[in-house]
Coordinates of C-alpha atoms in Angstrom, one line a residue:
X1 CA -89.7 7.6 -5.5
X2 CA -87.2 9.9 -7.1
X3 CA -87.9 12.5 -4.2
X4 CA -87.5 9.7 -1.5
X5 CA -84.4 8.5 -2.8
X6 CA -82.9 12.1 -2.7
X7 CA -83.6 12.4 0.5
X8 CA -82.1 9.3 1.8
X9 CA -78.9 10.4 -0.2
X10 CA -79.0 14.0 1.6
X11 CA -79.6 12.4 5.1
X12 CA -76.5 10.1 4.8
X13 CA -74.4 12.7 3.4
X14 CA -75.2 14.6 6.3
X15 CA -74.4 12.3 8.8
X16 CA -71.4 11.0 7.3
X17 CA -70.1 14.8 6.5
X18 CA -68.7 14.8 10.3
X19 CA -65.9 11.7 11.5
X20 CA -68.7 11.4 15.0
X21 CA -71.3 10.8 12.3
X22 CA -69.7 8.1 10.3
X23 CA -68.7 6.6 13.6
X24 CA -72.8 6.7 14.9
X25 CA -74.4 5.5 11.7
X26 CA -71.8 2.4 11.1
X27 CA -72.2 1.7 14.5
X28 CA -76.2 1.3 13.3
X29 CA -75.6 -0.2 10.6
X30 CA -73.3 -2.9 12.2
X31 CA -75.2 -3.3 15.4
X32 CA -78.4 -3.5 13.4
X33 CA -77.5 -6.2 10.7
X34 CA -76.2 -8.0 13.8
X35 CA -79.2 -8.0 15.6
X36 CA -81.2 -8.9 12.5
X37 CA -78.7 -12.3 12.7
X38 CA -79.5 -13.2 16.2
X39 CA -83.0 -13.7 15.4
X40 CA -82.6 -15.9 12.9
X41 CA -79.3 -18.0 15.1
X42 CA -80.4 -16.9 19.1
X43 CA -83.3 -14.5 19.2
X44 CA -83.1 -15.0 23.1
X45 CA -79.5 -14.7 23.9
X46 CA -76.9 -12.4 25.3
X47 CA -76.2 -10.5 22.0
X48 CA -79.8 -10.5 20.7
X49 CA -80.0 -8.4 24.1
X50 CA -76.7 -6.4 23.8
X51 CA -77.7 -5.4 20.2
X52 CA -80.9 -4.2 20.8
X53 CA -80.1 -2.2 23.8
X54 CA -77.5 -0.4 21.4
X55 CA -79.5 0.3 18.4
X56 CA -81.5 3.5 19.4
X57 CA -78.3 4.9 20.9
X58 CA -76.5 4.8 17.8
X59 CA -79.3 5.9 15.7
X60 CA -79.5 8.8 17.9
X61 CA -76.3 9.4 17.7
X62 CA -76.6 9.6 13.8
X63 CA -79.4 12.3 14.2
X64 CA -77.1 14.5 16.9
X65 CA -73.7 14.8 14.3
X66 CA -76.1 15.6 11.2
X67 CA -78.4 18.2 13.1
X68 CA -75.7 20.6 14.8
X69 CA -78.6 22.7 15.4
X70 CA -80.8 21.6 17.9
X71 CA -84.3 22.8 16.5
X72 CA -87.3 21.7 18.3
X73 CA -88.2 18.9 15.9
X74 CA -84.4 17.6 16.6
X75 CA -84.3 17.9 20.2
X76 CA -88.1 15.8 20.5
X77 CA -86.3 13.5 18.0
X78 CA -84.0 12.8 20.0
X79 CA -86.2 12.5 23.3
X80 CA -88.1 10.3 21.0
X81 CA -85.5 8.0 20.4
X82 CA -84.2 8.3 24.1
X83 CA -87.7 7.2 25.4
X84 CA -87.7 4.3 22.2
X85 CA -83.9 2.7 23.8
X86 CA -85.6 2.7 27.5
X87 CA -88.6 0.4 25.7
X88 CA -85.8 -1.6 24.0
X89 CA -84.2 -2.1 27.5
X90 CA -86.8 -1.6 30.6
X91 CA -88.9 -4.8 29.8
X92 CA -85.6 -6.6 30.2
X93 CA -85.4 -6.2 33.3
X94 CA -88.8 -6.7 34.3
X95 CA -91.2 -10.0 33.6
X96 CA -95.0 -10.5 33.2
X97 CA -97.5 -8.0 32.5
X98 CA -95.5 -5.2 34.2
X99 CA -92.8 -5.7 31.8
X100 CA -94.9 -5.6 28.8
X101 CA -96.6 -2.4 30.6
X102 CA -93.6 -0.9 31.1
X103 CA -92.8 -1.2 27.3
X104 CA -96.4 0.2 26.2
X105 CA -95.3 3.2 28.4
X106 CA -91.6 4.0 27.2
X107 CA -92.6 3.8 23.5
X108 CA -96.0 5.7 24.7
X109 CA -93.8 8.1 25.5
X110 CA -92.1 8.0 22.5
X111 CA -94.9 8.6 20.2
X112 CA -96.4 11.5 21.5
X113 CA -93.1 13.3 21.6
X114 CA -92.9 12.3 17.8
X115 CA -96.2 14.2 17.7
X116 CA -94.9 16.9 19.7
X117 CA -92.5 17.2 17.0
X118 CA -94.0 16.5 14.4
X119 CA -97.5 18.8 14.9
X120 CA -96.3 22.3 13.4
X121 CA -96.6 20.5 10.2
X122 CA -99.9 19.1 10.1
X123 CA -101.2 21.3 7.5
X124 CA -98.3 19.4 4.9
X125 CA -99.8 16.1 6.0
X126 CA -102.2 14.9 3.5
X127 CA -103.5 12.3 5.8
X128 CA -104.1 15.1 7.8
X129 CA -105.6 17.3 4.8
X130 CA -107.5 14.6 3.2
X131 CA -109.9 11.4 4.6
X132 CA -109.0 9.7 1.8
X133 CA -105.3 9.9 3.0
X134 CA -106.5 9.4 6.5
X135 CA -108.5 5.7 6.0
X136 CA -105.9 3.2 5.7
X137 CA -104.3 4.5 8.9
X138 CA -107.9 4.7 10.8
X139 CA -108.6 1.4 8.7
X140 CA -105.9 -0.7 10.1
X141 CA -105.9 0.9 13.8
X142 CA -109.4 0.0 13.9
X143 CA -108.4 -3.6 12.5
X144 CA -105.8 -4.2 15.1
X145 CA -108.1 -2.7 18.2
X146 CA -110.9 -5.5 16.9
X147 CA -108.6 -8.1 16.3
X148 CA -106.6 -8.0 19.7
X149 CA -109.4 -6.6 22.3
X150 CA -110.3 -10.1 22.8
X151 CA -107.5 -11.3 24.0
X152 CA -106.0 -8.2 25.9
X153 CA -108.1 -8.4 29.0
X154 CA -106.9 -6.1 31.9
X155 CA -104.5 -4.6 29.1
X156 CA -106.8 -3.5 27.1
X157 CA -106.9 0.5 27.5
X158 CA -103.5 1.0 27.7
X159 CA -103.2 -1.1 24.7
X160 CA -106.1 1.4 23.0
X161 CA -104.4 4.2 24.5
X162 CA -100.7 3.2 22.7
X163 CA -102.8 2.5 19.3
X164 CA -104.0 5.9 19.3
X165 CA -101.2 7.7 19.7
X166 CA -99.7 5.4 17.4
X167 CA -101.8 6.2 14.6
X168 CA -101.7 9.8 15.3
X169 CA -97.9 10.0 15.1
X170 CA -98.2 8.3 11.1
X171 CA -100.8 10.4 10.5
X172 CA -99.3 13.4 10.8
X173 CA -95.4 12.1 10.0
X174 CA -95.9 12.9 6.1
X175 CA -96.2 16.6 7.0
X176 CA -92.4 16.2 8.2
X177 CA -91.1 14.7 5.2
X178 CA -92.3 11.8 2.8
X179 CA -89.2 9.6 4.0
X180 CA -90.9 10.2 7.7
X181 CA -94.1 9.3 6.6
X182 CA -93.2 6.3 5.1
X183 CA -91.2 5.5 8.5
X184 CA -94.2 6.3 10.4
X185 CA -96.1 4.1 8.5
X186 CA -93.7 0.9 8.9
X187 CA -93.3 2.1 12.5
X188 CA -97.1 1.2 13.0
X189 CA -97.0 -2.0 10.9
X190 CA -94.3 -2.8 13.6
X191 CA -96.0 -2.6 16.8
X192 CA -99.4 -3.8 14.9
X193 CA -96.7 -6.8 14.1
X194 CA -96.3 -7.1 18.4
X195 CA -100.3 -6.7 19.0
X196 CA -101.1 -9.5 16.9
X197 CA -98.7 -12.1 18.3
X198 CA -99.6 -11.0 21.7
X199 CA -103.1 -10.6 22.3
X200 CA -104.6 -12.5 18.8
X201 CA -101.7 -15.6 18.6
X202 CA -100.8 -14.3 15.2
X203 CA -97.1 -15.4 14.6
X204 CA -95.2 -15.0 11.6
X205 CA -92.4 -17.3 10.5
X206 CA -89.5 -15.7 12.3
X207 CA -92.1 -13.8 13.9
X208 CA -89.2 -11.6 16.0
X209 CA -87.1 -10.7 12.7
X210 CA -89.6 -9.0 11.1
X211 CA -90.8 -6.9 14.0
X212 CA -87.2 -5.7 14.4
X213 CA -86.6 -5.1 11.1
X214 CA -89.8 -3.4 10.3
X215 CA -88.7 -1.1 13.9
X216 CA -85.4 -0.4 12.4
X217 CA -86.6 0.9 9.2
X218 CA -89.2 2.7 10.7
X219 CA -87.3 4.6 13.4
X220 CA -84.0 5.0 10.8
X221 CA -86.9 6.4 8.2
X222 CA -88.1 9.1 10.4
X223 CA -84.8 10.2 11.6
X224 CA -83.7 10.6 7.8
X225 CA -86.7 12.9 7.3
X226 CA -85.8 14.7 10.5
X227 CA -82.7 15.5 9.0
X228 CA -83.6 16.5 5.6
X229 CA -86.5 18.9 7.4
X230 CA -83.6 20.4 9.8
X231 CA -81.0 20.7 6.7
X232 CA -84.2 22.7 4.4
X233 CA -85.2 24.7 7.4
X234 CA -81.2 25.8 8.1
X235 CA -79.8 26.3 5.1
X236 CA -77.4 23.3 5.2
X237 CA -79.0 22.0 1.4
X238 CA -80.4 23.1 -1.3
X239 CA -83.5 20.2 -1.3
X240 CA -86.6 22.3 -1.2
X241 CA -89.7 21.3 1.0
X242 CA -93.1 20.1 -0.9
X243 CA -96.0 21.7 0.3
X244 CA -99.4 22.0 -0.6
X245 CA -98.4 25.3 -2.8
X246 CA -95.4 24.1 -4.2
X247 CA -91.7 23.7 -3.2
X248 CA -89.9 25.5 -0.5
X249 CA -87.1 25.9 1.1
X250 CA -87.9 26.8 5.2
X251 CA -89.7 25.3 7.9
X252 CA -92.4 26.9 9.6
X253 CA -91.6 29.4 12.9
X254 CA -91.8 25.7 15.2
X255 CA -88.7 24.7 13.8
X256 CA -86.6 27.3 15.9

């Protein structure tokens, strides 16, 4: 916990060490609590929509003024969360099953350029080391595929397809950074959050608030890790790295 909290603490003081930063993540922070709001007040209204459209800008915003060094895992972070805002805003503009499909796709997208990014560091991954690790993600993917075949019909394989890459990108997230693995993990609690109320009729109360909020956390999660991982790997802190051998400071040659 200790090591989670410091690295939430470095993340935000390197975002907020530049004036664009502060401007990106209070723009998050703003646009994010307000979006939260409308599903509670107007989950279906004009700035339900406005908000969401605006929340993976900022956010990626917030990674580009911490990260002046465009490393690989930044720049597929970013395409990550550039492919995330045209999920948030495609299906808007599109109804039916090809809206939903054209969803699946942007934040398929999304997920394996996380794991793009996020695959030079599968050896620090200990659901990637260890099946013990590795069950509860395989666990409740396998869950969610049984649950919601049923009632996916046509929709089915790219449904399958998505939950694979899905799980792959929380599997190997922890090799990042804890913070990213715990944002990967709450990422895919998310979307399994979506699969149920689609395909099994499993609605929560205030069903929408919690997908978002879970989404939020997730994505703003990984992007912290991303920035403690670029800060390690460039010098910019003195927070070391856990590994499997200890603590250290650098990334591996896929960070450059």
């Amino acid at each position: 916990m200790e090591r989670l909290r410091r690295t939430l603490r470095a993340a935000f003081d390197s975002v907020t060490s530049t004036t664009w930063g502060r401007v990106a993540i209070t723009g998050f922070g703003v646009v994010g609590a307000t979006h939260l709001v409308c599903q509670f007040v107007d989950p279906d209204g004009v700035l339900s929509s406005a908000t969401q459209i605006l929340l993976m800008p900022t956010l990626a915003g917030a990674l580009a003024a911490a990260c002046p060094d465009r490393t690989r895992l930044v720049r597929l972070g970013l395409l990550a969360l550039g492919a995330s805002w045209l999920g948030d805003t495609v299906p808007r503009f599109v109804s039916g099953d090809p809206g939903f499909l054209s969803m699946v796709g942007c934040f398929l997208v999304a997920q394996v350029t996380y794991i793009a990014g996020f695959l030079p560091y599968r050896s620090e991954s200990s659901p990637v080391r260890t099946w013990a690790a590795r069950i509860p993600y395989l666990a409740a993917f396998l869950g969610l595929v049984a649950w919601c075949l049923p009632g996916a019909g046509p929709l089915a394989p790219p449904v399958i397809m998505y939950g694979a890459a899905l799980t792959a990108m929380a599997l190997l997230a922890p090799g990042v950074s804890p913070v990213t693995g715990v944002g990967g993990a709450i990422f895919m609690a998310s979307d399994g959050l979506i699969a149920l109320h689609a395909f099994a009729g499993v609605t929560l109360p205030v069903h929408d608030f919690w997908v978002m909020l879970t989404y939020l956390v997730g994505q703003a999660l990984i992007v912290a890790g991303v920035i403690d991982r670029t800060a390690a790997s460039t010098g910019r802190t003195g927070l070391a790295v856990p590994t499997a051998s200890g603590m250290r400071p650098a990334g591996p040659a896929g960070d450059s």
